[in-house]
Short mmCIF file of C-alpha atoms in Angstrom, two decimals:
data_model
loop_
_atom_site.label_atom_id
_atom_site.label_comp_id
_atom_site.label_asym_id
_atom_site.label_seq_id
_atom_site.Cartn_x
_atom_site.Cartn_y
_atom_site.Cartn_z
CA MET A 27 48.77 82.49 81.70
CA THR A 28 49.63 82.99 85.58
CA THR A 29 52.16 80.45 85.37
CA ILE A 30 53.95 81.62 82.39
CA LEU A 31 53.66 85.11 84.26
CA ILE A 32 55.06 83.82 87.81
CA ASP A 33 58.16 82.93 85.26
CA GLY A 34 58.62 85.72 83.71
CA ILE A 35 58.94 87.81 86.93
CA ALA A 36 61.39 85.22 88.47
CA TYR A 37 63.19 85.50 85.26
CA GLY A 38 62.75 88.94 85.59
CA MET A 39 63.96 89.70 89.04
CA LEU A 40 66.86 87.21 88.00
CA LEU A 41 68.24 89.51 85.02
CA PHE A 42 67.61 91.97 87.94
CA VAL A 43 70.01 90.91 90.08
CA MET A 44 72.48 90.30 86.86
CA ALA A 45 72.34 93.54 85.64
CA SER A 46 72.45 95.67 88.83
CA GLY A 47 76.16 95.28 89.44
CA LEU A 48 76.51 97.01 86.19
CA ALA A 49 74.11 99.78 86.60
CA VAL A 50 74.96 101.09 89.53
CA THR A 51 78.92 101.35 88.11
CA LEU A 52 77.43 103.07 85.08
CA GLY A 53 74.85 104.99 86.55
CA LEU A 54 77.03 106.08 89.28
CA MET A 55 80.55 105.53 88.78
CA ASN A 56 79.71 106.06 84.96
CA PHE A 57 81.95 102.90 83.80
CA VAL A 58 80.23 100.95 80.44
CA ASN A 59 82.01 97.22 81.64
CA LEU A 60 80.42 95.22 79.32
CA ALA A 61 82.98 92.43 80.98
CA HIS A 62 80.05 91.79 83.77
CA GLY A 63 78.96 89.13 82.39
CA ALA A 64 82.20 87.01 82.27
CA PHE A 65 82.05 87.14 86.28
CA ALA A 66 78.85 85.98 86.00
CA MET A 67 80.20 83.03 84.14
CA ILE A 68 82.38 83.13 87.09
CA GLY A 69 79.58 82.26 89.10
CA GLY A 70 77.93 79.92 88.12
CA TYR A 71 81.27 77.84 87.12
CA VAL A 72 82.19 78.22 91.09
CA THR A 73 78.52 76.70 91.38
CA ALA A 74 78.95 73.83 88.47
CA LEU A 75 81.97 72.91 89.09
CA ALA A 76 81.26 72.80 93.39
CA MET A 77 78.57 70.98 92.78
CA ASN A 78 79.99 68.19 90.60
CA ARG A 79 83.56 67.84 91.82
CA LEU A 80 82.82 68.72 95.08
CA GLY A 81 79.68 67.51 95.87
CA MET A 82 78.87 70.82 97.12
CA PRO A 83 74.57 71.46 98.15
CA PHE A 84 73.25 74.16 95.97
CA LEU A 85 73.07 76.28 98.39
CA LEU A 86 76.27 76.16 100.01
CA THR A 87 77.28 77.23 96.81
CA LEU A 88 75.86 80.69 96.34
CA PRO A 89 78.22 82.28 98.88
CA LEU A 90 81.22 81.01 97.06
CA ALA A 91 79.21 82.13 93.72
CA PHE A 92 78.81 85.47 95.12
CA LEU A 93 82.26 85.35 96.71
CA VAL A 94 84.67 84.83 93.71
CA PRO A 95 83.50 86.59 91.27
CA ALA A 96 84.13 89.79 93.91
CA LEU A 97 87.28 88.96 94.83
CA ILE A 98 88.05 88.93 91.19
CA GLY A 99 86.54 91.71 90.57
CA ALA A 100 88.01 93.62 93.62
CA VAL A 101 91.13 92.92 91.82
CA ALA A 102 90.94 93.78 88.18
CA GLU A 103 89.55 97.12 89.42
CA ARG A 104 92.31 97.61 90.87
CA MET A 105 94.35 96.82 88.36
CA LEU A 106 92.91 97.10 85.66
CA TYR A 107 89.44 99.26 85.57
CA ALA A 108 90.31 102.59 88.43
CA ARG A 109 93.00 102.83 85.07
CA LEU A 110 90.57 103.53 82.80
CA TYR A 111 87.95 105.53 84.92
CA ARG A 112 89.21 109.04 83.32
CA ARG A 113 89.40 107.31 79.52
CA SER A 114 85.82 107.82 77.19
CA HIS A 115 84.23 105.55 77.29
CA LEU A 116 85.15 103.87 73.99
CA ASP A 117 88.42 103.02 75.12
CA GLN A 118 86.13 101.32 78.87
CA VAL A 119 84.22 99.92 75.19
CA LEU A 120 87.15 98.61 73.66
CA PHE A 121 88.89 96.60 77.06
CA SER A 122 86.10 95.27 78.14
CA ILE A 123 85.00 93.64 75.19
CA ALA A 124 88.86 92.16 75.10
CA LEU A 125 87.89 90.86 78.75
CA VAL A 126 84.91 89.13 77.70
CA PHE A 127 86.94 87.43 74.34
CA MET A 128 89.71 86.79 76.81
CA ALA A 129 87.03 85.31 79.35
CA MET A 130 85.16 83.45 76.80
CA THR A 131 88.15 81.92 76.12
CA ALA A 132 89.71 80.90 79.22
CA ALA A 133 86.27 79.11 79.74
CA ASP A 134 86.74 77.10 76.60
CA TRP A 135 90.66 76.25 76.97
CA LEU A 136 89.66 75.21 80.85
CA LEU A 137 86.50 73.50 81.32
CA GLY A 138 85.03 73.24 77.40
CA SER A 139 82.20 73.82 75.61
CA SER A 140 79.98 71.88 76.70
CA GLN A 141 76.74 73.09 78.24
CA MET A 142 77.37 72.76 82.26
CA LEU A 143 74.48 70.34 83.93
CA VAL A 144 73.61 71.05 87.59
CA THR A 145 71.13 69.16 89.46
CA LEU A 146 69.19 71.58 91.38
CA PRO A 147 68.07 69.50 95.18
CA GLY A 148 64.56 68.34 95.22
CA TRP A 149 63.11 70.47 97.61
CA LEU A 150 63.79 72.62 94.40
CA GLN A 151 62.13 71.02 91.25
CA GLY A 152 58.42 70.25 90.17
CA ARG A 153 56.24 72.32 91.21
CA PHE A 154 53.29 73.20 93.58
CA GLU A 155 49.70 74.88 93.33
CA ILE A 156 47.87 77.34 94.97
CA ALA A 157 44.53 78.25 94.17
CA GLY A 158 44.95 76.19 91.59
CA ILE A 159 48.01 78.18 89.61
CA GLY A 160 50.65 75.86 89.45
CA ILE A 161 54.31 77.74 91.02
CA GLY A 162 57.47 75.91 89.77
CA ARG A 163 59.27 75.49 93.10
CA TYR A 164 62.71 77.12 92.03
CA ARG A 165 60.94 79.41 89.58
CA ALA A 166 59.08 81.10 93.63
CA PHE A 167 62.74 80.37 95.05
CA LEU A 168 64.61 82.96 92.59
CA ILE A 169 61.45 85.35 93.77
CA VAL A 170 61.91 85.50 96.86
CA LEU A 171 65.52 85.27 97.30
CA CYS A 172 65.88 88.09 94.41
CA ALA A 173 63.04 90.28 95.80
CA VAL A 174 64.91 89.78 99.16
CA LEU A 175 68.63 91.00 97.38
CA VAL A 176 66.99 94.23 95.95
CA VAL A 177 65.57 95.78 99.34
CA ALA A 178 69.20 94.64 100.57
CA LEU A 179 70.56 96.13 98.18
CA GLN A 180 68.12 99.28 97.87
CA LEU A 181 68.87 99.19 101.60
CA VAL A 182 72.91 99.73 101.59
CA LEU A 183 71.99 102.92 98.76
CA ALA A 184 69.91 104.42 101.08
CA ARG A 185 70.16 103.62 103.61
CA THR A 186 73.82 103.13 105.08
CA ARG A 187 76.88 105.59 105.25
CA PHE A 188 78.42 103.07 103.30
CA GLY A 189 75.63 104.28 100.93
CA ALA A 190 75.54 107.57 101.73
CA ARG A 191 79.74 107.60 100.92
CA LEU A 192 79.96 105.89 97.35
CA ARG A 193 76.91 108.68 96.76
CA ALA A 194 78.74 111.72 97.74
CA ALA A 195 82.14 110.14 95.43
CA VAL A 196 79.71 110.55 92.83
CA ASP A 197 78.66 113.34 93.10
CA ASP A 198 82.21 115.71 93.43
CA GLN A 199 84.34 113.34 94.14
CA ARG A 200 86.94 116.22 94.70
CA ALA A 201 85.19 117.45 97.11
CA ALA A 202 84.18 114.22 98.22
CA ARG A 203 88.35 113.36 98.19
CA GLY A 204 88.79 116.88 100.38
CA LEU A 205 86.55 115.42 102.80
CA GLY A 206 88.23 112.09 103.96
CA ILE A 207 86.19 109.77 101.56
CA ASP A 208 88.64 107.07 99.79
CA VAL A 209 86.61 107.18 97.16
CA GLY A 210 89.27 104.77 95.37
CA GLY A 211 88.99 102.08 98.12
CA ILE A 212 84.57 103.22 98.34
CA PHE A 213 85.06 102.45 94.39
CA ALA A 214 86.27 99.02 94.39
CA ALA A 215 84.18 97.76 96.94
CA THR A 216 80.71 98.76 94.66
CA PHE A 217 82.68 97.28 92.19
CA ALA A 218 83.14 94.14 93.67
CA MET A 219 79.45 93.70 95.39
CA GLY A 220 78.35 94.14 91.69
CA SER A 221 80.63 91.52 90.56
CA GLY A 222 79.96 89.00 93.42
CA LEU A 223 75.66 90.05 92.60
CA ALA A 224 76.08 89.53 88.56
CA GLY A 225 77.79 86.59 90.45
CA LEU A 226 75.62 85.53 92.32
CA SER A 227 72.86 85.31 89.25
CA GLY A 228 74.91 83.40 86.74
CA ALA A 229 75.02 80.14 88.93
CA LEU A 230 71.59 81.52 89.89
CA GLY A 231 70.67 81.40 86.43
CA ILE A 232 71.67 77.87 85.09
CA GLU A 233 68.65 75.98 85.16
CA LEU A 234 67.23 79.22 82.51
CA MET A 235 69.51 79.88 81.02
CA GLY A 236 71.95 77.20 80.85
CA LEU A 237 75.75 77.67 81.35
CA ASP A 238 79.13 77.18 78.51
CA PRO A 239 81.23 79.68 77.98
CA THR A 240 78.78 82.10 75.15
CA PHE A 241 77.51 83.35 78.72
CA PRO A 242 79.19 86.72 79.11
CA LEU A 243 77.58 87.31 75.46
CA LYS A 244 74.81 86.06 76.21
CA ILE A 245 74.16 87.80 79.35
CA MET A 246 75.56 91.30 77.30
CA VAL A 247 72.56 91.54 76.17
CA TYR A 248 69.79 90.83 78.15
CA VAL A 249 72.02 93.87 81.58
CA LEU A 250 72.45 95.90 78.73
CA ILE A 251 68.54 96.64 76.92
CA VAL A 252 67.68 96.25 81.30
CA VAL A 253 70.10 98.78 81.68
CA THR A 254 69.00 101.55 78.41
CA ILE A 255 65.41 100.61 78.80
CA GLY A 256 65.60 101.06 82.73
CA GLY A 257 68.17 104.12 82.99
CA THR A 258 71.10 104.54 86.01
CA ALA A 259 69.29 107.17 87.85
CA SER A 260 68.28 105.03 90.68
CA LEU A 261 67.24 101.23 90.84
CA THR A 262 63.51 101.58 89.90
CA GLY A 263 63.86 102.30 86.66
CA PRO A 264 66.55 98.84 85.96
CA PHE A 265 63.95 96.78 88.02
CA LEU A 266 60.83 97.95 86.28
CA ALA A 267 62.78 97.74 82.69
CA ALA A 268 64.15 94.12 84.19
CA LEU A 269 60.35 92.80 85.13
CA ILE A 270 58.92 93.64 81.16
CA ILE A 271 61.81 92.06 79.94
CA GLY A 272 61.21 88.65 81.50
CA THR A 273 58.14 88.50 81.38
CA ALA A 274 57.92 89.52 77.53
CA ASP A 275 60.10 87.36 76.74
CA VAL A 276 58.94 84.59 78.36
CA ALA A 277 55.54 85.01 77.06
CA GLY A 278 56.93 85.57 73.94
CA LYS A 279 59.09 82.13 73.56
CA TYR A 280 55.30 80.71 75.03
CA TYR A 281 52.62 82.48 73.08
CA ILE A 282 55.12 83.34 69.43
CA PRO A 283 57.13 81.48 69.51
CA GLU A 284 58.22 82.27 65.83
CA LEU A 285 58.73 85.72 66.97
CA GLY A 286 60.18 85.06 70.58
CA ALA A 287 63.97 85.98 70.83
CA PHE A 288 63.13 89.20 68.47
CA LEU A 289 60.60 90.39 71.23
CA ILE A 290 62.16 92.00 73.77
CA TYR A 291 64.35 94.01 70.74
CA LEU A 292 61.26 95.43 69.68
CA LEU A 293 60.07 95.80 73.19
CA MET A 294 63.20 97.94 73.56
CA ILE A 295 62.90 99.55 70.27
CA VAL A 296 59.47 101.21 71.05
CA LEU A 297 60.59 102.53 74.78
CA LEU A 298 62.92 103.72 73.97
CA ILE A 299 61.29 105.54 71.49
CA LEU A 300 58.50 107.00 74.21
CA ARG A 301 61.26 107.59 77.28
CA PRO A 302 64.45 107.76 75.74
CA GLN A 303 65.70 109.31 79.27
CA GLY A 304 64.76 105.47 80.31
CA LEU A 305 62.19 104.36 82.51
CA ILE A 306 63.46 107.16 85.29
CA ALA A 307 64.83 109.95 83.35
CA PRO A 308 67.69 111.26 85.64
CA ALA A 309 65.79 114.22 87.76
CA ARG A 310 68.74 117.35 86.86
CA MET B 27 103.18 127.29 120.41
CA ALA B 28 103.69 124.28 118.55
CA ASP B 29 102.40 125.22 114.29
CA ILE B 30 99.25 123.48 113.34
CA LEU B 31 100.79 124.21 109.59
CA SER B 32 103.89 124.52 109.12
CA ILE B 33 103.77 125.16 105.13
CA GLU B 34 107.97 125.53 103.21
CA ALA B 35 108.80 126.92 99.93
CA LEU B 36 105.22 125.99 99.25
CA ARG B 37 104.58 126.08 94.39
CA ALA B 38 101.55 124.98 93.23
CA GLY B 39 98.82 124.99 91.00
CA HIS B 40 97.12 123.53 87.97
CA GLY B 41 98.35 120.70 85.26
CA GLU B 42 101.33 122.75 83.48
CA ALA B 43 100.38 126.14 85.35
CA VAL B 44 102.18 127.30 88.08
CA VAL B 45 100.01 129.80 90.30
CA ILE B 46 102.01 129.57 93.94
CA PRO B 47 106.01 129.65 92.97
CA GLY B 48 107.62 129.85 96.51
CA LEU B 49 104.93 130.30 99.39
CA SER B 50 106.11 130.41 103.17
CA LEU B 51 103.28 129.86 106.26
CA ALA B 52 102.93 129.23 109.90
CA LEU B 53 99.84 128.60 111.16
CA ALA B 54 100.39 128.01 115.99
CA GLU B 55 97.69 126.18 117.67
CA GLY B 56 94.78 128.50 117.99
CA GLU B 57 95.21 131.07 115.36
CA ALA B 58 92.77 133.03 113.14
CA LEU B 59 94.55 134.11 109.40
CA ALA B 60 93.24 136.35 106.99
CA VAL B 61 94.88 135.20 103.50
CA LEU B 62 93.37 138.16 101.92
CA GLY B 63 94.28 139.66 97.90
CA ARG B 64 92.66 140.93 94.31
CA ASN B 65 91.04 138.44 91.98
CA GLY B 66 92.78 135.25 90.22
CA VAL B 67 96.10 135.94 93.00
CA GLY B 68 96.01 132.65 93.89
CA LYS B 69 94.10 132.47 97.64
CA THR B 70 92.34 129.31 96.18
CA THR B 71 94.60 127.53 95.46
CA LEU B 72 97.01 128.10 98.79
CA LEU B 73 93.71 126.98 100.58
CA ASP B 74 93.26 123.79 98.40
CA SER B 75 97.35 123.30 97.72
CA ILE B 76 96.54 122.32 101.65
CA ILE B 77 93.71 120.49 102.01
CA GLY B 78 95.83 118.59 98.57
CA VAL B 79 93.47 119.18 95.47
CA THR B 80 96.72 120.72 93.53
CA ARG B 81 99.18 119.95 91.87
CA ARG B 82 102.26 120.12 93.98
CA PHE B 83 105.72 121.38 92.00
CA GLY B 84 108.05 121.56 95.63
CA GLY B 85 108.03 122.32 99.15
CA ARG B 86 106.33 120.47 101.70
CA LEU B 87 103.36 120.53 104.14
CA ALA B 88 103.25 118.98 108.69
CA LEU B 89 100.19 119.18 110.44
CA ALA B 90 101.05 119.46 113.67
CA GLY B 91 104.99 118.43 113.35
CA ARG B 92 103.25 115.78 110.46
CA ASP B 93 104.62 115.98 106.96
CA ILE B 94 101.66 115.92 104.85
CA THR B 95 103.40 116.52 101.76
CA ARG B 96 102.61 113.21 100.17
CA LEU B 97 99.36 111.94 101.66
CA PRO B 98 96.72 112.43 99.33
CA PRO B 99 93.36 114.65 99.12
CA GLU B 100 91.80 112.28 102.13
CA ALA B 101 94.86 111.36 104.29
CA ARG B 102 95.18 114.34 104.68
CA ALA B 103 90.57 115.21 105.92
CA GLN B 104 91.22 112.27 107.92
CA ALA B 105 94.70 113.23 109.89
CA GLY B 106 92.68 116.83 110.46
CA ILE B 107 91.84 119.48 108.63
CA GLY B 108 88.62 120.23 107.71
CA TRP B 109 88.03 121.83 104.04
CA VAL B 110 84.54 124.23 103.54
CA PRO B 111 85.67 124.18 99.57
CA GLN B 112 85.13 128.12 97.62
CA GLU B 113 82.47 126.35 95.48
CA ARG B 114 80.31 124.77 98.59
CA ASN B 115 79.88 121.59 96.68
CA ILE B 116 77.53 120.16 98.91
CA PHE B 117 76.98 116.47 98.22
CA ARG B 118 73.94 116.72 95.67
CA SER B 119 71.93 113.35 95.69
CA LEU B 120 72.57 113.60 99.53
CA THR B 121 70.31 114.86 102.16
CA VAL B 122 70.93 117.71 104.34
CA GLU B 123 71.67 115.07 107.66
CA GLU B 124 73.67 113.02 105.09
CA ASN B 125 76.14 116.02 104.34
CA LEU B 126 76.84 116.41 107.81
CA THR B 127 77.57 112.16 108.80
CA ALA B 128 78.36 111.13 105.86
CA THR B 129 81.90 112.20 106.33
CA ALA B 130 82.25 112.70 109.85
CA ARG B 131 84.86 111.54 113.00
CA SER B 132 84.04 111.37 115.98
CA GLY B 133 84.99 113.97 118.76
CA PRO B 134 83.70 117.34 120.51
CA TRP B 135 81.38 118.41 117.76
CA THR B 136 78.54 116.78 116.96
CA LEU B 137 75.69 115.78 114.69
CA ALA B 138 73.85 117.51 118.18
CA ARG B 139 75.84 120.98 118.12
CA ILE B 140 75.85 121.38 114.56
CA TYR B 141 71.85 121.85 114.14
CA GLU B 142 72.31 123.80 117.39
CA MET B 143 75.05 126.29 116.14
CA PHE B 144 72.84 126.00 113.09
CA PRO B 145 68.55 125.66 113.67
CA ARG B 146 68.23 126.11 109.41
CA LEU B 147 70.05 122.66 109.17
CA ARG B 148 68.40 121.63 111.66
CA GLU B 149 64.78 121.97 109.76
CA ARG B 150 66.58 121.11 106.65
CA ARG B 151 67.88 117.75 107.49
CA ALA B 152 65.89 115.46 105.27
CA ASN B 153 65.76 118.21 102.21
CA MET B 154 68.75 117.34 99.43
CA GLY B 155 71.67 118.82 99.31
CA ASN B 156 70.55 120.17 96.04
CA GLN B 157 67.24 121.95 96.96
CA LEU B 158 68.89 124.80 100.08
CA SER B 159 69.98 128.47 99.21
CA GLY B 160 72.55 129.89 99.58
CA GLY B 161 73.14 130.41 103.44
CA GLU B 162 71.70 127.31 103.37
CA GLN B 163 74.32 125.59 101.49
CA GLN B 164 77.63 127.27 103.00
CA MET B 165 76.30 127.08 106.90
CA LEU B 166 76.96 122.77 105.81
CA ALA B 167 79.35 122.90 104.31
CA VAL B 168 81.05 125.05 107.37
CA GLY B 169 79.01 122.65 109.32
CA ARG B 170 80.34 119.78 107.29
CA ALA B 171 83.73 120.49 108.24
CA LEU B 172 83.26 120.59 111.95
CA MET B 173 82.11 117.62 111.81
CA LEU B 174 85.00 116.17 110.61
CA ASN B 175 86.71 117.27 113.81
CA PRO B 176 89.72 118.86 112.44
CA ARG B 177 92.39 120.67 113.64
CA ILE B 178 92.42 122.75 111.33
CA LEU B 179 89.74 124.81 109.65
CA LEU B 180 90.36 125.93 105.87
CA LEU B 181 87.62 128.28 104.68
CA ASP B 182 87.64 129.72 101.67
CA GLU B 183 85.61 132.47 101.20
CA PRO B 184 82.70 131.88 103.28
CA THR B 185 80.14 134.46 102.64
CA GLU B 186 80.79 135.17 98.87
CA GLY B 187 77.46 135.53 97.50
CA LEU B 188 74.94 135.53 100.51
CA ALA B 189 73.53 138.31 101.65
CA PRO B 190 74.06 140.77 103.68
CA ILE B 191 72.11 139.46 106.36
CA ILE B 192 73.18 135.62 106.75
CA VAL B 193 76.29 137.00 105.80
CA ASN B 194 76.10 138.58 109.62
CA GLU B 195 74.84 135.66 111.30
CA LEU B 196 77.56 133.08 109.87
CA LEU B 197 80.16 135.27 110.55
CA ALA B 198 78.84 135.50 114.11
CA SER B 199 79.09 131.73 114.33
CA ILE B 200 82.32 131.59 112.63
CA ARG B 201 83.29 133.67 115.84
CA ARG B 202 82.35 131.65 117.75
CA ILE B 203 83.92 128.17 116.46
CA ILE B 204 87.19 130.92 116.17
CA ARG B 205 87.14 132.26 120.33
CA ASP B 206 84.89 130.85 122.11
CA GLU B 207 86.00 127.07 120.60
CA GLY B 208 89.57 128.54 119.30
CA MET B 209 89.78 126.10 116.68
CA ALA B 210 93.45 127.10 114.10
CA THR B 211 91.40 128.31 110.79
CA ILE B 212 92.84 130.41 107.41
CA ILE B 213 90.08 132.26 105.85
CA VAL B 214 90.15 133.42 102.81
CA GLU B 215 87.79 136.66 101.78
CA GLN B 216 87.28 139.49 100.06
CA HIS B 217 84.94 141.47 102.14
CA ALA B 218 88.11 142.18 104.44
CA ARG B 219 87.29 145.19 107.12
CA LYS B 220 84.88 142.15 108.79
CA ILE B 221 87.23 139.56 108.31
CA LEU B 222 89.57 140.99 109.89
CA GLN B 223 87.68 141.84 112.62
CA VAL B 224 87.13 137.86 114.10
CA THR B 225 91.35 136.89 112.94
CA ASP B 226 94.37 137.67 114.61
CA ARG B 227 96.56 138.08 111.95
CA ALA B 228 96.61 138.12 107.67
CA VAL B 229 98.19 138.30 104.66
CA ILE B 230 98.17 139.58 101.45
CA LEU B 231 98.88 137.62 99.07
CA ASP B 232 99.71 139.05 95.29
CA ARG B 233 100.12 136.37 92.27
CA GLY B 234 100.68 134.45 94.48
CA GLU B 235 102.79 135.00 96.42
CA ILE B 236 102.91 136.88 100.14
CA VAL B 237 103.40 140.79 100.40
CA HIS B 238 102.75 141.76 102.52
CA GLN B 239 101.68 141.16 106.36
CA ALA B 240 100.32 142.08 109.99
CA ALA B 241 98.35 141.85 113.15
CA SER B 242 94.36 142.01 112.03
CA ALA B 243 94.15 145.09 114.17
CA ALA B 244 97.19 146.68 112.71
CA LEU B 245 95.05 146.39 109.59
CA LEU B 246 92.32 147.91 110.99
CA ALA B 247 94.04 150.21 112.89
CA ASP B 248 95.75 151.71 109.75
CA PRO B 249 94.42 149.92 106.46
CA ALA B 250 96.71 151.73 104.44
CA PRO B 251 98.45 148.37 103.77
CA LEU B 252 95.29 147.37 102.36
CA GLU B 253 94.49 150.30 100.67
CA SER B 254 98.19 149.88 98.32
CA HIS B 255 97.87 145.56 98.14
CA LEU B 256 93.87 145.98 97.31
CA GLY B 257 92.25 148.84 96.67
CA VAL B 258 89.60 148.09 98.61
CA ILE B 259 89.88 151.07 101.55
CA ALA B 260 86.56 152.83 99.89
CA LYS B 261 84.37 149.89 100.17
CA GLY B 262 85.55 147.91 103.50
CA ALA B 263 85.32 151.52 104.90
CA ALA B 264 82.00 151.21 103.85
CA ALA B 265 81.60 147.55 105.01
#
């Protein structure tokens, strides 16, 4: 029971890191980017290829799994996404879903459709016991690392000058520019950061979710559910939603395998009926 | 004295609409200019065009001799224009202090000096931008613009919608900024008489064009042009 709870929390925190970039671009910048999962996939492939082909140790590949998608995200934002900020949400959906299919096809063509496997270092394999409760080492590693990321992300948004300028740009773009804030640059940096976090989560998620060219679509469902249930008014909502969805998904697949994969949709329906504005509703 | 701001044959508006058909204006270092006129004659469009958030159809602008015609608003602000927009546009999800520091640039105007000028902002420093009264918002907007340490300040109807006692307090601060600090300033105002007392010179706009300009003192001594262009002599005398 406790083991499942811990597995669920680890999975939920991973989902949050995966969804946080989307929560920021959707919640703060009001941009629907369904291709978010493609950046997660890129991060996953960076880690898998660096480990399997270059023989890099797992931990060393993680910064790369952040940087490469972040860089691609920055370029894509300036060249493609920036043109769609003022367009309707439908245009944004159509554009970004096309990117998903292009990314999937490209991955299939370049790397094949089979699952990518990675071997975690020995110290992350197996489990240890605390007070008779078995805890997977990798799950514990995920919880700690994701918790650090969550706190760091929250601090950057709430306490730094960058965070204040981002919030100002979101509040009132015209006034922000008139007061010297380079809104375009701030948005590009934010988008890159979100893409990087997605990439990192994709790398961390290989062990839990596997990695193949359909990854962006698989992930899209989860991150959209997290953002939908959580609401985009703050990061607290998606964080709670990710924990709920993660735990429910793991517990559901374990206890009621027949219902397993459907449980999260049921949960989403119930939560949206109870709180249509999301767990944490906008303050307005 | 060198011009801190010069506008030549500016043609500007919004979308397809031309609000200012062709306007030229120069402001000397340390000079304070009042822009007067009825509602809808293009006063706000003029200020918005100086910071660069309108559509420019023609003409050119220079700040301290540097051509800023093609600079986007953020670059103009960084070059030294402190903008206090008409709607104040306080960032609502930032605290009062963050509103002051998020866009600040280094220079003589510091947080301590802004708090000294507007002690009420210090009391409210941890409040969010959307929890302020109209007067506090206006003080914050002025403080925020000063924190950019600009070479020129643009004030768009700073006393609009404020209680008389707050108006006097704010005008005293503006006078201090202009007279004691020598800040070059353009003020758009409805209360002609009050603002003439703190400015050097005034222009009256009608349909986007300057129809009269004079020293502020001259307009105070002989308000006939105000009456003919604004029809506010009674209101001005009462104030």
